[in-house]
Coordinates of C-alpha atoms and ligand atoms in Angstrom, one line a residue:
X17 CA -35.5 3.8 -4.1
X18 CA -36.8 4.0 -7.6
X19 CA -39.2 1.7 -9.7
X20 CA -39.3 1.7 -13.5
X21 CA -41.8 -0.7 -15.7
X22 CA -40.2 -1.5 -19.7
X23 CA -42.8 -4.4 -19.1
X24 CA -45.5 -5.8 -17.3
X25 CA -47.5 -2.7 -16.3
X26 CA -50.9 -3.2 -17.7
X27 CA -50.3 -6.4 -19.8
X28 CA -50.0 -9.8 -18.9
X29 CA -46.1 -10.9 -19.3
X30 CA -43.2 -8.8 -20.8
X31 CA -41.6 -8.5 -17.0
X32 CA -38.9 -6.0 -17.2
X33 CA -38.8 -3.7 -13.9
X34 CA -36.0 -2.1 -12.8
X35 CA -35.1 -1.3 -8.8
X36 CA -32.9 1.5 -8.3
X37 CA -31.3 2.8 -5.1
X38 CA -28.3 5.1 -5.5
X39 CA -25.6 3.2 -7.6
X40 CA -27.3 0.1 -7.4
X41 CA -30.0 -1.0 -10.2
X42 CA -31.5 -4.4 -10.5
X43 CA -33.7 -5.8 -13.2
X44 CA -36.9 -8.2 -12.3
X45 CA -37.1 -10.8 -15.2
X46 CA -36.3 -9.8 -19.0
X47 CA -39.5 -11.0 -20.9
X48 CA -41.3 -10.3 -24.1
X49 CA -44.5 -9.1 -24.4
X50 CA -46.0 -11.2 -27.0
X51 CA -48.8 -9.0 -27.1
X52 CA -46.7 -5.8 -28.2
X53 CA -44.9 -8.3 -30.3
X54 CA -47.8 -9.5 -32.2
X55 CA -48.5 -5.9 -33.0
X56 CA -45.5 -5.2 -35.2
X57 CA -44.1 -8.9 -36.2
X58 CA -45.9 -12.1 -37.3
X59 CA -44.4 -15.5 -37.1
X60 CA -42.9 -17.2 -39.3
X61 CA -42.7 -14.3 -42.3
X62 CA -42.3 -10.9 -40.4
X63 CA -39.4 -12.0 -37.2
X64 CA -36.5 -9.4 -35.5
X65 CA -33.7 -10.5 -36.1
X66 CA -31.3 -8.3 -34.9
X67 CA -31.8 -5.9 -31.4
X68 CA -31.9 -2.6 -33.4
X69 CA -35.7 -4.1 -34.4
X70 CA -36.7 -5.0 -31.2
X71 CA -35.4 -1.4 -30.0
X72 CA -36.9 0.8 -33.0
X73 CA -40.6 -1.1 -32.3
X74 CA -39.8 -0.2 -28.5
X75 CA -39.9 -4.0 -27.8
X76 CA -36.9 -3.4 -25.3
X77 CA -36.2 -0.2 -23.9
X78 CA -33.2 1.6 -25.4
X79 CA -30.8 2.1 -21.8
X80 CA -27.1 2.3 -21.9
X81 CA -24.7 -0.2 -20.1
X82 CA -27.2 -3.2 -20.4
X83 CA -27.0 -4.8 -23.8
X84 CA -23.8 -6.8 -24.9
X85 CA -24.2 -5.6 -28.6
X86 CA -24.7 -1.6 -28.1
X87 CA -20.8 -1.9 -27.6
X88 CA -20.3 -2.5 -31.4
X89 CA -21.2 -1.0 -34.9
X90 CA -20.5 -2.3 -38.3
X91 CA -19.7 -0.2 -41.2
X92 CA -19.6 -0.7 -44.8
X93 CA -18.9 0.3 -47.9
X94 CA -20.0 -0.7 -51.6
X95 CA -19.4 -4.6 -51.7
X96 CA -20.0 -4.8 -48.0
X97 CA -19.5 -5.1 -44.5
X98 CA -15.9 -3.7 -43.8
X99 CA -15.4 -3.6 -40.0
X100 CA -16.9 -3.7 -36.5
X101 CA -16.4 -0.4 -34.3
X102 CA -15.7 -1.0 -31.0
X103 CA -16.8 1.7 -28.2
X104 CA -16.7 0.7 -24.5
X105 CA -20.2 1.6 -22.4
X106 CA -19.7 0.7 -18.5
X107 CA -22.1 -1.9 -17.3
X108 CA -25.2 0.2 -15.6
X109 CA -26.6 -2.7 -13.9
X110 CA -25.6 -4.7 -11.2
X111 CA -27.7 -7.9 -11.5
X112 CA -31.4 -9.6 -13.1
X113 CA -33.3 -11.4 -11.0
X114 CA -35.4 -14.1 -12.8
X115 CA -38.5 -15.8 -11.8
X116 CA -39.2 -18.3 -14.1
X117 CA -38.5 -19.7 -17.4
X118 CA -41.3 -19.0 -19.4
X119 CA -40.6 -16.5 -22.4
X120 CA -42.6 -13.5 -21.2
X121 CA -40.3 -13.4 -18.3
X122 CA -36.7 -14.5 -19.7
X123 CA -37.3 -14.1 -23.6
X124 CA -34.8 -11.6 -24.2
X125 CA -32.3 -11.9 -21.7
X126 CA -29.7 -13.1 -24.7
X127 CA -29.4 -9.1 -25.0
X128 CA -28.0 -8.7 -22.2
X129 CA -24.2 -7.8 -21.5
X130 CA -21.8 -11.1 -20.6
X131 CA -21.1 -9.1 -17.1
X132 CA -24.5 -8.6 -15.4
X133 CA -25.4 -11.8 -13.4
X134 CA -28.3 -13.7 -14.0
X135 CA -29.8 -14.9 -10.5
X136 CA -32.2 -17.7 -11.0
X137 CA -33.2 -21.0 -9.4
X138 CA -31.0 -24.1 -10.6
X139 CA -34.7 -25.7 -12.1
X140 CA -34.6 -23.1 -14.1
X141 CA -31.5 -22.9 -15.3
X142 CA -31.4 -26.6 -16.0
X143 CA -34.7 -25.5 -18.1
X144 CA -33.5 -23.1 -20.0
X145 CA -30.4 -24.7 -20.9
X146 CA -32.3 -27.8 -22.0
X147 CA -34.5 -24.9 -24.3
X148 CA -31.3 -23.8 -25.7
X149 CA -30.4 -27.6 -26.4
X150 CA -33.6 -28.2 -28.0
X151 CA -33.0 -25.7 -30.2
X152 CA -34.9 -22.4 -29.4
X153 CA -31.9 -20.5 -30.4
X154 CA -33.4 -17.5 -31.4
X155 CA -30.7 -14.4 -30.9
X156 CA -32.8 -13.1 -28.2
X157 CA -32.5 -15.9 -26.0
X158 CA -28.8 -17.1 -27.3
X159 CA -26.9 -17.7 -23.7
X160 CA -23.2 -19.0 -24.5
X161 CA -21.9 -15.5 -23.0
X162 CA -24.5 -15.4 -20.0
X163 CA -23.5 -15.3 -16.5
X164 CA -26.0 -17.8 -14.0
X165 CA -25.7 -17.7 -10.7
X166 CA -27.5 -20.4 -9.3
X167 CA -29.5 -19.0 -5.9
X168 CA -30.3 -21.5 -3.2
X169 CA -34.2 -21.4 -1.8
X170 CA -34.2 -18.9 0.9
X171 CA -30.8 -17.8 0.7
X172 CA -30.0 -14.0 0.7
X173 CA -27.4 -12.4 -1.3
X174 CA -26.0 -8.5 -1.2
X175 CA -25.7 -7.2 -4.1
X176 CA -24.3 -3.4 -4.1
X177 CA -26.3 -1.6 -1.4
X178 CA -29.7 -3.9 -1.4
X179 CA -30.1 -7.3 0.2
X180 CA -32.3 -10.1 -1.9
X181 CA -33.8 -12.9 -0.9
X182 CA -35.0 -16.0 -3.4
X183 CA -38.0 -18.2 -2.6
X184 CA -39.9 -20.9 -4.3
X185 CA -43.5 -20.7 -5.5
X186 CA -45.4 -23.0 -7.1
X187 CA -46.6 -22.1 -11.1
X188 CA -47.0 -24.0 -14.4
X189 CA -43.6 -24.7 -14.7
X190 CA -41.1 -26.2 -12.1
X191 CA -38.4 -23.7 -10.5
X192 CA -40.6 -20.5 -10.2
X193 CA -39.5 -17.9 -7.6
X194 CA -40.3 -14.8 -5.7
X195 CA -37.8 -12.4 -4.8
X196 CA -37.7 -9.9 -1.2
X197 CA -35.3 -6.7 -1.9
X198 CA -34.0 -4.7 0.9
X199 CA -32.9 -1.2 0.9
X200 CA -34.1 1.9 2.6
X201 CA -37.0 0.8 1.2
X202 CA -38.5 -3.3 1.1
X203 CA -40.2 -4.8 -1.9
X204 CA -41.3 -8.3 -2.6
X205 CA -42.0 -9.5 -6.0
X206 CA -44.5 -12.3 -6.5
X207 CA -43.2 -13.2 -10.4
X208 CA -45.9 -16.1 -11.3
X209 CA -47.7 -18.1 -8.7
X210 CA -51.0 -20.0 -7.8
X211 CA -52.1 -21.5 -4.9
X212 CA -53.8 -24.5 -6.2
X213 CA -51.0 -26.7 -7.5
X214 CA -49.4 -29.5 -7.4
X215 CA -46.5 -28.2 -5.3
X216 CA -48.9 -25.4 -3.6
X217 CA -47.0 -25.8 -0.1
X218 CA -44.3 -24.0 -1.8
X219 CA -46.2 -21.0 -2.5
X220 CA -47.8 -21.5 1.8
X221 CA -44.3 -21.8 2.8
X222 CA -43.4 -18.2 0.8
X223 CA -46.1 -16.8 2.0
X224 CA -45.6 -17.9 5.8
X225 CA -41.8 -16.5 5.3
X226 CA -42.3 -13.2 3.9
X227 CA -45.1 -12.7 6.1
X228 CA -42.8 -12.0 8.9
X229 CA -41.0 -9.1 6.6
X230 CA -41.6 -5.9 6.9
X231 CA -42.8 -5.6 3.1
X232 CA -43.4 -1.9 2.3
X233 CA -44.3 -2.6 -1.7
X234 CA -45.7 -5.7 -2.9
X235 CA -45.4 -6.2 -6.9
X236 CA -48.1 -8.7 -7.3
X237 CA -49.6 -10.7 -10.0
X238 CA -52.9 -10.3 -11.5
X239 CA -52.7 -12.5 -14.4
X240 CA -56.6 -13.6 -13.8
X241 CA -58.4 -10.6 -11.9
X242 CA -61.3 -9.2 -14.2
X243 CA -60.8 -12.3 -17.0
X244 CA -64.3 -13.0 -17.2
X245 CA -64.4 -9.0 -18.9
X246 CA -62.6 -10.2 -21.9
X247 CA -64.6 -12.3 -24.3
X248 CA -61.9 -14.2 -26.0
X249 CA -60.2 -15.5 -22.9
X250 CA -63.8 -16.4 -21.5
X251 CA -64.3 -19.6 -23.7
X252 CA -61.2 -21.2 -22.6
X253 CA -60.6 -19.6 -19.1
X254 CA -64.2 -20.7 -17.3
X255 CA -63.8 -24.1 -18.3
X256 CA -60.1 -23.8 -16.7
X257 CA -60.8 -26.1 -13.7
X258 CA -59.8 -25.4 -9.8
X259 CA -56.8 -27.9 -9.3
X260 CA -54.6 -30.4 -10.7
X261 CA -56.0 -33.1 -9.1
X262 CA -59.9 -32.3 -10.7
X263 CA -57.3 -32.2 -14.2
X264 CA -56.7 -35.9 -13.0
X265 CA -60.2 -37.0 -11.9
X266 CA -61.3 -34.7 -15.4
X267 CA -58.5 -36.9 -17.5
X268 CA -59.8 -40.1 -16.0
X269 CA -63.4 -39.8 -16.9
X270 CA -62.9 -39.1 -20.3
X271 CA -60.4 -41.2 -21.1
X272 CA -62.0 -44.1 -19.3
X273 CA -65.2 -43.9 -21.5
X274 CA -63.1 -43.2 -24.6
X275 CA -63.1 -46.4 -27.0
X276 CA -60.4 -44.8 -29.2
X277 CA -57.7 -42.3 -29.6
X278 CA -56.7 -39.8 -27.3
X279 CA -54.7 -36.8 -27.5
X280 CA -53.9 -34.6 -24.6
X281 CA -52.4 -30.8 -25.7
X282 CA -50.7 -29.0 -22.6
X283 CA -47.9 -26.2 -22.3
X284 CA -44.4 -27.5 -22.9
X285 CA -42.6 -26.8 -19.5
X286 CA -45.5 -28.3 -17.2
X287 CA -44.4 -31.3 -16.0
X288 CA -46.1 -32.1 -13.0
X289 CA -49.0 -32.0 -15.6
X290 CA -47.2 -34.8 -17.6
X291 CA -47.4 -36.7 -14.0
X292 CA -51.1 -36.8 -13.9
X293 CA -51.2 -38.2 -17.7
X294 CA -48.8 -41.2 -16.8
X295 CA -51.1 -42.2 -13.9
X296 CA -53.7 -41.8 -15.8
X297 CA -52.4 -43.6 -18.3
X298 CA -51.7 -46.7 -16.0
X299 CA -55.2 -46.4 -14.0
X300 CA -56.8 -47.1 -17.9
X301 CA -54.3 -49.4 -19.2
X302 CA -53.1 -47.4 -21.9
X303 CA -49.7 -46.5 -23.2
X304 CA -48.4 -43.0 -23.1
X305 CA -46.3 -41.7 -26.1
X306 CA -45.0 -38.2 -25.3
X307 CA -43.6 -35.6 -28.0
X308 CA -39.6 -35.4 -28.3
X309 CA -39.6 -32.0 -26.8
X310 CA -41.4 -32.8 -23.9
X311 CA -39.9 -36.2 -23.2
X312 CA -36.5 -34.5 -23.9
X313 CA -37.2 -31.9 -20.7
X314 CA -38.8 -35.0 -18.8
X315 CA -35.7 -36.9 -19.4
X316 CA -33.2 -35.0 -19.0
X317 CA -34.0 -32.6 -16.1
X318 CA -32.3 -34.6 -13.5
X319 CA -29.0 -35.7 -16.0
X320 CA -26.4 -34.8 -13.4
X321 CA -28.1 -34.6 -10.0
X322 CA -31.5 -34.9 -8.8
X323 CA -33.4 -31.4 -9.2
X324 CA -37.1 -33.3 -8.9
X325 CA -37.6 -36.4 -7.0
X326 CA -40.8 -37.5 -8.4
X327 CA -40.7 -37.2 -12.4
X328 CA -42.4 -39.9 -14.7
X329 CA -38.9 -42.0 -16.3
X330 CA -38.5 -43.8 -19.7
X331 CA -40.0 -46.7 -18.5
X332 CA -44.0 -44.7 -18.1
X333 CA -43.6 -43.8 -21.5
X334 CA -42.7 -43.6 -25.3
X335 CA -40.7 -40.7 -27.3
X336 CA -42.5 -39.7 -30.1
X337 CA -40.7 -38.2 -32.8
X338 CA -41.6 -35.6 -35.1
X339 CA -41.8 -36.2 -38.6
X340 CA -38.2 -35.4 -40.4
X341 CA -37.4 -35.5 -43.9
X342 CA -34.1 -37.8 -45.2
X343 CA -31.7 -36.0 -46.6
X344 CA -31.8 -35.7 -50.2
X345 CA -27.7 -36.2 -49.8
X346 CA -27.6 -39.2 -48.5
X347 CA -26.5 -42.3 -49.2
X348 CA -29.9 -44.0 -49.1
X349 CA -32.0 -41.5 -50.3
X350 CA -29.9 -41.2 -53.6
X351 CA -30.0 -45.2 -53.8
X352 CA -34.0 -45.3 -53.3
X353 CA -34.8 -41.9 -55.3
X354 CA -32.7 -42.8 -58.4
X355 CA -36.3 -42.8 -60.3
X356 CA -38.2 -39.8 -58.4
X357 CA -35.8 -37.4 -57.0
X358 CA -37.1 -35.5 -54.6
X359 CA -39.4 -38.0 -53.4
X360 CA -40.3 -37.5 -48.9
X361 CA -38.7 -40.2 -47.2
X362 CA -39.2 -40.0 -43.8
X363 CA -35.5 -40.6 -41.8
X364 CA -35.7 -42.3 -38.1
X365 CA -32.1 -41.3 -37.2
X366 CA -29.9 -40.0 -39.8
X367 CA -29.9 -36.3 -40.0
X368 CA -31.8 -35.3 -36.8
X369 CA -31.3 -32.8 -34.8
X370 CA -31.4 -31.1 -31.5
X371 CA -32.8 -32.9 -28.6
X372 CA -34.1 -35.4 -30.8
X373 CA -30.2 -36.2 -32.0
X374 CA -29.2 -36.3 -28.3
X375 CA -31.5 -38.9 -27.4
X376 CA -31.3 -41.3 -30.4
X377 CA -27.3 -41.1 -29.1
X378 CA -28.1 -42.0 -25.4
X379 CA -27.2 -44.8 -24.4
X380 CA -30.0 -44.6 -22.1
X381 CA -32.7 -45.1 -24.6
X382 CA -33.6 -48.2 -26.7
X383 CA -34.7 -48.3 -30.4
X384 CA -38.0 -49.8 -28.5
X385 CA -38.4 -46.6 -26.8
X386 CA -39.2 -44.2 -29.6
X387 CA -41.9 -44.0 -32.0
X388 CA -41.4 -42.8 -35.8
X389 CA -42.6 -43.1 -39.1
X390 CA -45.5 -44.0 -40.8
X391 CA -45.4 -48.1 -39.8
X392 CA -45.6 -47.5 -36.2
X393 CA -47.7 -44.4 -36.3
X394 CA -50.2 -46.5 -38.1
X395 CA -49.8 -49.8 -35.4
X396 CA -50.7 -46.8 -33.0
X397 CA -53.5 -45.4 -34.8
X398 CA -54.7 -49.3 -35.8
X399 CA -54.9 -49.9 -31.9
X400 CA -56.3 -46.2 -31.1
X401 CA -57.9 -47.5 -27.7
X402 CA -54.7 -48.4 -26.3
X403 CA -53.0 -45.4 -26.2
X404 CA -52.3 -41.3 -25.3
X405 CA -50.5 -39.1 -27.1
X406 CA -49.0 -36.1 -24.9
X407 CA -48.2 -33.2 -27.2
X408 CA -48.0 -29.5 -26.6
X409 CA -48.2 -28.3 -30.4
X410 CA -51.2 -30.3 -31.6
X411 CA -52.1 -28.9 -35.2
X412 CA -48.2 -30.2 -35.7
X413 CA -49.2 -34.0 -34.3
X414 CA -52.3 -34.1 -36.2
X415 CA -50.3 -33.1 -39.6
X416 CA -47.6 -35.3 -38.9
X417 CA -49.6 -38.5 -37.8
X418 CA -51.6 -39.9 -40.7
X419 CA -51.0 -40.2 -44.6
X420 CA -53.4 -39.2 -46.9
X421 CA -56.6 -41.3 -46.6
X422 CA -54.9 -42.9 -43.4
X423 CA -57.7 -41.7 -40.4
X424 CA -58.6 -42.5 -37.2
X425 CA -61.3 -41.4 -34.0
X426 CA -60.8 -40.1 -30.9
X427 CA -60.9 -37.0 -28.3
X428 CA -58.8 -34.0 -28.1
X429 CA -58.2 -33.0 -24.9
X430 CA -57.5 -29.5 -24.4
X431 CA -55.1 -28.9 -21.5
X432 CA -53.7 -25.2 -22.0
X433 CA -54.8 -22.1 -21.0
X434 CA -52.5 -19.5 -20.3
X435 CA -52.5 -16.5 -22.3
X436 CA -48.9 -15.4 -24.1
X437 CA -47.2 -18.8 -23.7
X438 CA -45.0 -19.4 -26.8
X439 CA -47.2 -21.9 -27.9
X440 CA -50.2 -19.4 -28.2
X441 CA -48.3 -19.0 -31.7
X442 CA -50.9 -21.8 -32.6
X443 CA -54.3 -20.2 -32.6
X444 CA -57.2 -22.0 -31.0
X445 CA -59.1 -21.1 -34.2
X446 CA -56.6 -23.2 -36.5
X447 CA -56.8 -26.2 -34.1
X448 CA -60.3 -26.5 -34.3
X449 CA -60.1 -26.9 -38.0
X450 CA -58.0 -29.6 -37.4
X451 CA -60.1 -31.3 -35.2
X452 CA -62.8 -30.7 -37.6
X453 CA -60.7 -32.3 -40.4
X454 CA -59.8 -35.7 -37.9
X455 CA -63.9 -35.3 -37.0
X456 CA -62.1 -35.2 -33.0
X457 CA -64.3 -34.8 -30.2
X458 CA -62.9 -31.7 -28.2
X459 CA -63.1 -31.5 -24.0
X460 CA -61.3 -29.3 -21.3
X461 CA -58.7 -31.0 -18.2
X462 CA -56.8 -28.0 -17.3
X463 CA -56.4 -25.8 -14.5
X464 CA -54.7 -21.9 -14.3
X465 CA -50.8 -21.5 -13.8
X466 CA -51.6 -18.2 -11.5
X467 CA -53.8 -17.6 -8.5
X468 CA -57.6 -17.2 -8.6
X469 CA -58.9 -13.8 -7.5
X470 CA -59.7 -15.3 -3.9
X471 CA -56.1 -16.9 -3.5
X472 CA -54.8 -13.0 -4.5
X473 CA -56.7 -11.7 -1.6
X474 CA -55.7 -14.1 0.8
X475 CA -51.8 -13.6 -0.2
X476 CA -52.0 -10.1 0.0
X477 CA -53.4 -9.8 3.4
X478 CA -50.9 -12.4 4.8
X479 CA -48.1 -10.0 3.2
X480 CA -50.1 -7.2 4.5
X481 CA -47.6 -5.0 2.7
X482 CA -48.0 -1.2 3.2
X483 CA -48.7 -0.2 -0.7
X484 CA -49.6 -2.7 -3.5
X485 CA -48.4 -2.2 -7.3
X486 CA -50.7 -4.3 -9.5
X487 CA -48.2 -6.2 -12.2
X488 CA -48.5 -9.3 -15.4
X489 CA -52.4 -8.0 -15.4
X490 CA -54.9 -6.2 -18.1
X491 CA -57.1 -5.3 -15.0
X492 CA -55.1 -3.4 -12.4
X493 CA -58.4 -1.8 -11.3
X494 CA -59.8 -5.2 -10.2
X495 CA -56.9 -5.0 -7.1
X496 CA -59.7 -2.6 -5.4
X497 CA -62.0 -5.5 -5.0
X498 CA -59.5 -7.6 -3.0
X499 CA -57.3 -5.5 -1.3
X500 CA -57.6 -4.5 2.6
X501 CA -58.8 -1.0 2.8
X502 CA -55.2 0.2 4.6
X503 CA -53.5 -1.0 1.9
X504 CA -52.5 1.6 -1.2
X505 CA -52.7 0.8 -3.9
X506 CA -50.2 2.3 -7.1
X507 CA -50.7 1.5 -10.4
X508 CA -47.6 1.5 -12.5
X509 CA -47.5 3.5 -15.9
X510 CA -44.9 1.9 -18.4
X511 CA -42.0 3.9 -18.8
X512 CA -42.5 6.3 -15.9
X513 CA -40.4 6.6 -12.4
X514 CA -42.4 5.3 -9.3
X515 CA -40.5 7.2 -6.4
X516 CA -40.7 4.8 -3.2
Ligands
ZN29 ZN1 -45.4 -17.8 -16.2

């Protein structure tokens, strides 16, 4: 049995480790390292857009038989393209196993060849289907030509000559899973986890399963070992908080004593964190107003069956939509602008897209249950003290929600602190100006997606594997603190073999 790192050795996120035991290779997770990223491209002017720039910055390792597009090659000539060459690679990989659908762990798997199954949980499929509706479509993460394969909790599979197993863990996002691989040799793979959570018996009931395995290797997180070493992360990460229910208790004091506005800025996918804010919301009498994109997850997670019992429904809450711009096309904007073409009318249905479109077509949803525009953003802002706004891109809310010389008061409340989420795109410098510019008071209510050093310990010593490779951390050395002394461990170099 072989182990090979294109990702997540000695960085936090960009997952992509490959088992291999004779013809058999499998792929844990497919993620970018926006870290590596950030070193070569800048959003929005300097993007890949095409997968010979994410090979030639060594963003995604160049291996035959795994990508859908190495099969083909344009050629031109003069005025041109011409033609696509055709040349057949076999497939070189048997299946991915994905742990969860945040995009340092499933951002690139839209390079991948139609024929490789993707083994995930149906949570996060249903999320990352609902991303693609949404419309993150970018050609790293298109899936029309994907292959899911929905895995059951605890169920085992064979796939060529090694058994897996798929369990559920609990992590900032709903449908995060851990993976046990049998061979000749037996690994377990931790992909993102904590302890602390809402849904924290589902990491206890992993751990009391895979205990009972014989686990010879043990990829395990280490997302927050040794954070207090890095300055920038320090700000942000001590005031992180120790569950989700001191988030609540946090939420509630602040709130309570708040006579105006309040916003509340948290990751996108976390929506047992969207829970807490409804209660909340109730316990002070206020009205909750989510962003589409969240609501849009929220609502439409359970569509066709019931994936989560307990999520907050239409009736907790309002959609708010983003600001969109009529069409200058249009009937109504042509009839209006006659005098001032070009003029920014803002459009409440005509012309939306994406999620938003989906839900102003539902027949599930009321006019009464979104708010748009700059009449009912101002009623909201007029009565600041009876509502929250829920928002995971805050710099965007704050733009969007006044005109000029409109204002208002309030507190910001900070919910995010995972490094490398997508919506890290948004520096914490930038929002503070824009606090500074609404003169918004700024607190803390969040609480890590990923195990504190102590809950690390105590997971590896119930595993009790024989050897112990450090993964999805900047401090591999930091395993020495918590790790039983019979335990070895191996540190994984990127791009090199580990022989099991
Ligand atoms: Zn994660």
């Amino acid at each position: 049995m072989e182990l090979t790192f294109y990702g997540g050795a000695n960085e936090i996120g960009g997952n992509k480790i490959i088992i291999q035991e004779k013809d058999t290779n499998i792929f844990l997770d497919f993620g970018i390292s926006y870290k590596k990223s950030n070193e070569f491209f800048e959003f929005p002017l300097l993007q890949p857009s095409n997968i010979d720039d994410l090979l030639k910055t060594r963003l995604i390792p160049d291996l035959e038989g795994l990508y859908s597009y190495h099969n083909y090659k344009a050629e031109y000539n003069k005025e041109g393209p011409v033609k696509i060459i055709k040349k057949s690679e076999d497939r070189k990989y048997d299946a991915l196993l994905l742990s969860h659908a945040h995009m340092d762990h499933y951002g690139y798997i839209g390079l991948l060849r139609e024929d490789i199954p993707i083994y995930l949980s149906e949570i996060s499929n249903k999320i990352i289907e609902l991303y693609s509706r949404a419309g993150r479509n970018d050609f790293h993460v298109k899936l029309r030509h994907l292959l899911f394969e929905k895995l059951k909790k605890n169920s085992e599979l064979q796939i060529g000559d090694l058994t897996v197993k798929r369990y559920d863990v609990d992590h900032s996002i709903l449908g995060s899973s851990a993976y046990f691989i049998q061979g000749k040799s037996s690994i377990a793979y931790t992909g993102d986890l904590r302890l602390h959570g809402k849904r924290n018996y589902l990491t206890e009931e992993f751990l009391k399963l895979i205990e009972k395995e014989d686990v010879e290797y043990l990829l395990c997180e280490g997302t927050r070992l040794g954070l207090s070493n890095t300055e920038d992360e320090k700000s942000v990460e001590e005031k992180a908080l120790n569950s989700e229910s001191e988030v609540k208790e946090k939420c509630f004091e602040i709130i309570e004593s708040e006579e105006d506005l309040i916003i509340y800025d948290a990751s996108q996918a976390d929506l047992d964190r969207i829970e807490i804010l409804c209660e909340v919301a109730k316990k002070t009498g206020r009205k909750l107003l989510i962003d589409s994109k969240k609501a849009f997850l929220l609502l439409y997670m359970n569509d066709e069956n019931i994936l989560v019992e307990d999520l907050p429904k239409i009736e907790n809450f309002s959609i708010l939509l983003g600001r969109s711009k009529l069409g200058t096309n249009t009937k109504l904007c042509k009839e209006i602008t006659e005098d001032c073409p070009g003029f920014y009318l803002e459009t409440f249905k005509t012309g939306r897209r994406y999620h938003e479109k989906e839900m102003l077509n539902s027949d599930s949803f009321v006019g009464e249950n979104f708010i748009w525009g700059p009449n009912l953003r101002k009623e909201v802002l007029s009565n600041p003290n009876e509502y929250i706004i829920y928002t995971s891109n805050g710099p965007l809310l704050l733009l969007h929600c006044t005109r000029y010389k409109e204002s208002f008061s309030g507190t910001y409340i900070y919910g995010k602190a995972e490094p490398f989420t997508e919506e890290m795109e948004f520096t914490f410098n930038r929002l503070l100006k824009w606090l500074e510019l609404y003169n918004l008071k700024l607190e803390y209510a969040h609480t890590s997606g990923h195990c504190f050093p102590n809950d690390i310990k105590k997971a590896i010593e119930m595993i009790n594997p024989k050897n112990l490779i450090p993964i999805h951390t900047e401090h591999p050395e930091e395993f020495k603190k918590i790790t039983p002394k019979g335990i070895k461990i191996l540190e994984p170099v990127l791009y090199q073999k580990l022989n099991l």
